[in-house]
Short mmCIF file of C-alpha atoms in Angstrom, two decimals:
data_model
loop_
_atom_site.label_atom_id
_atom_site.label_comp_id
_atom_site.label_asym_id
_atom_site.label_seq_id
_atom_site.Cartn_x
_atom_site.Cartn_y
_atom_site.Cartn_z
CA GLN A 1 78.60 163.79 -113.80
CA VAL A 2 79.63 161.04 -116.03
CA HIS A 3 76.45 159.42 -117.32
CA VAL A 4 76.68 156.59 -120.16
CA VAL A 5 73.71 155.43 -122.12
CA GLU A 6 73.74 151.91 -124.07
CA SER A 7 71.86 151.12 -127.28
CA GLY A 8 71.56 148.52 -130.25
CA GLY A 9 70.30 145.67 -128.53
CA GLY A 10 67.47 143.67 -129.94
CA LEU A 11 66.55 140.04 -130.88
CA VAL A 12 68.54 138.13 -133.63
CA GLN A 13 68.76 135.10 -134.61
CA ALA A 14 71.46 132.18 -133.48
CA GLY A 15 74.83 132.84 -135.91
CA GLY A 16 73.65 136.53 -136.58
CA SER A 17 75.39 139.68 -135.27
CA LEU A 18 74.55 142.81 -133.40
CA ARG A 19 76.47 146.25 -132.27
CA LEU A 20 75.60 148.03 -128.99
CA SER A 21 76.67 151.21 -128.45
CA CYS A 22 77.62 153.44 -125.09
CA ALA A 23 77.15 156.86 -125.11
CA ALA A 24 79.12 158.86 -122.38
CA SER A 25 78.51 162.39 -120.93
CA GLY A 26 81.38 164.21 -119.52
CA ASN A 27 84.58 165.21 -120.15
CA ILE A 28 88.08 163.58 -120.85
CA PHE A 29 86.22 160.31 -122.16
CA SER A 30 89.41 159.41 -123.10
CA LEU A 31 90.78 158.82 -119.74
CA ASN A 32 88.54 156.02 -118.49
CA ALA A 33 88.59 152.71 -118.98
CA MET A 34 85.38 151.13 -120.41
CA ALA A 35 83.75 147.69 -120.10
CA TRP A 36 80.52 145.75 -120.79
CA TYR A 37 78.93 143.45 -118.52
CA ARG A 38 75.78 141.21 -119.10
CA GLN A 39 73.42 139.48 -116.96
CA ALA A 40 71.36 136.30 -118.15
CA PRO A 41 68.18 135.56 -115.89
CA GLY A 42 69.04 134.00 -112.84
CA LYS A 43 72.98 134.79 -112.85
CA GLN A 44 75.26 137.13 -111.64
CA ARG A 45 76.06 140.08 -113.83
CA GLU A 46 79.32 139.00 -115.67
CA LEU A 47 82.48 140.68 -117.57
CA VAL A 48 82.37 140.59 -121.07
CA ALA A 49 84.84 143.08 -122.28
CA ARG A 50 86.96 145.97 -121.22
CA ILE A 51 89.12 147.94 -123.06
CA THR A 52 91.39 150.74 -121.20
CA SER A 53 92.05 154.26 -121.41
CA SER A 54 95.16 153.20 -123.87
CA GLY A 55 93.64 150.74 -125.86
CA SER A 56 94.11 147.34 -124.40
CA THR A 57 91.42 144.75 -124.17
CA ASN A 58 90.44 141.81 -122.46
CA TYR A 59 87.49 139.47 -123.10
CA ALA A 60 85.39 136.58 -121.11
CA ASP A 61 86.36 133.30 -122.82
CA SER A 62 83.24 132.71 -123.85
CA VAL A 63 83.09 135.85 -126.30
CA LYS A 64 86.43 135.75 -127.35
CA GLY A 65 86.83 135.60 -131.54
CA ARG A 66 83.25 136.45 -131.59
CA PHE A 67 83.13 139.94 -129.95
CA THR A 68 84.83 143.06 -130.41
CA ILE A 69 85.31 146.13 -128.05
CA SER A 70 86.35 149.33 -129.09
CA ARG A 71 86.22 153.21 -128.55
CA ASP A 72 85.86 156.65 -130.20
CA ASN A 73 87.38 159.16 -127.85
CA GLY A 74 85.89 161.94 -130.61
CA ARG A 75 83.03 160.65 -130.31
CA ASN A 76 82.48 159.41 -126.31
CA THR A 77 80.94 156.55 -127.66
CA ALA A 78 82.15 152.73 -126.85
CA PHE A 79 81.05 150.03 -129.09
CA LEU A 80 80.22 146.04 -128.95
CA GLN A 81 80.10 144.17 -131.64
CA MET A 82 78.81 140.67 -131.49
CA ASN A 83 79.40 138.31 -134.06
CA SER A 84 78.12 134.75 -134.21
CA LEU A 85 75.63 134.78 -131.17
CA LYS A 86 74.20 132.14 -129.74
CA PRO A 87 71.26 131.56 -127.45
CA GLU A 88 73.86 131.50 -124.32
CA ASP A 89 74.47 135.52 -125.20
CA THR A 90 71.07 136.33 -124.23
CA ALA A 91 70.98 138.71 -121.17
CA VAL A 92 70.89 142.39 -120.46
CA TYR A 93 74.06 143.97 -121.78
CA TYR A 94 75.52 147.18 -119.39
CA CYS A 95 78.20 149.66 -120.24
CA ASN A 96 80.17 150.13 -117.64
CA THR A 97 82.83 153.08 -116.79
CA VAL A 98 85.39 154.15 -114.45
CA GLY A 99 88.43 156.31 -114.44
CA PRO A 100 89.58 159.76 -113.01
CA THR A 101 86.85 161.83 -114.11
CA THR A 102 84.27 159.48 -112.10
CA GLY A 103 86.32 159.77 -109.12
CA TRP A 104 87.42 156.30 -109.72
CA ARG A 105 83.70 155.26 -109.08
CA ASP A 106 82.03 152.80 -111.43
CA ILE A 107 79.49 154.47 -113.67
CA TRP A 108 76.97 151.97 -114.79
CA GLY A 109 74.10 152.54 -118.00
CA GLN A 110 70.17 151.71 -117.71
CA GLY A 111 71.32 148.06 -119.78
CA THR A 112 69.89 147.22 -123.07
CA GLN A 113 68.29 143.61 -124.04
CA VAL A 114 70.28 141.19 -126.40
CA THR A 115 68.01 138.35 -127.13
CA VAL A 116 69.12 135.45 -129.31
CA SER A 117 66.70 132.91 -130.79
CA SER A 118 67.75 129.39 -131.70
#
């Protein structure tokens, strides 16, 4: 069974940077899409960035040009580099994976808190 675990969250000042990591267990990590979602208090969970098994990426408009998603298939890990952080980026960030090795079911991590102070 596939599991994912996030790390790298924390407190940062506006304009700063953080890099989130998502380590996945299970075999054939490279076949699955990986994504980062976030959920702020009182708001719905939203897609931040996604990377397919072939490396294609897409981003929420609010993070384009500031965030970069990547993956290292040799390490079974996906990353989210977040630059020029804003207070409105404050949220719990969740890693998600789905693909043939998950039976096409969404697999979620426990989340990591990102807090951006003004």
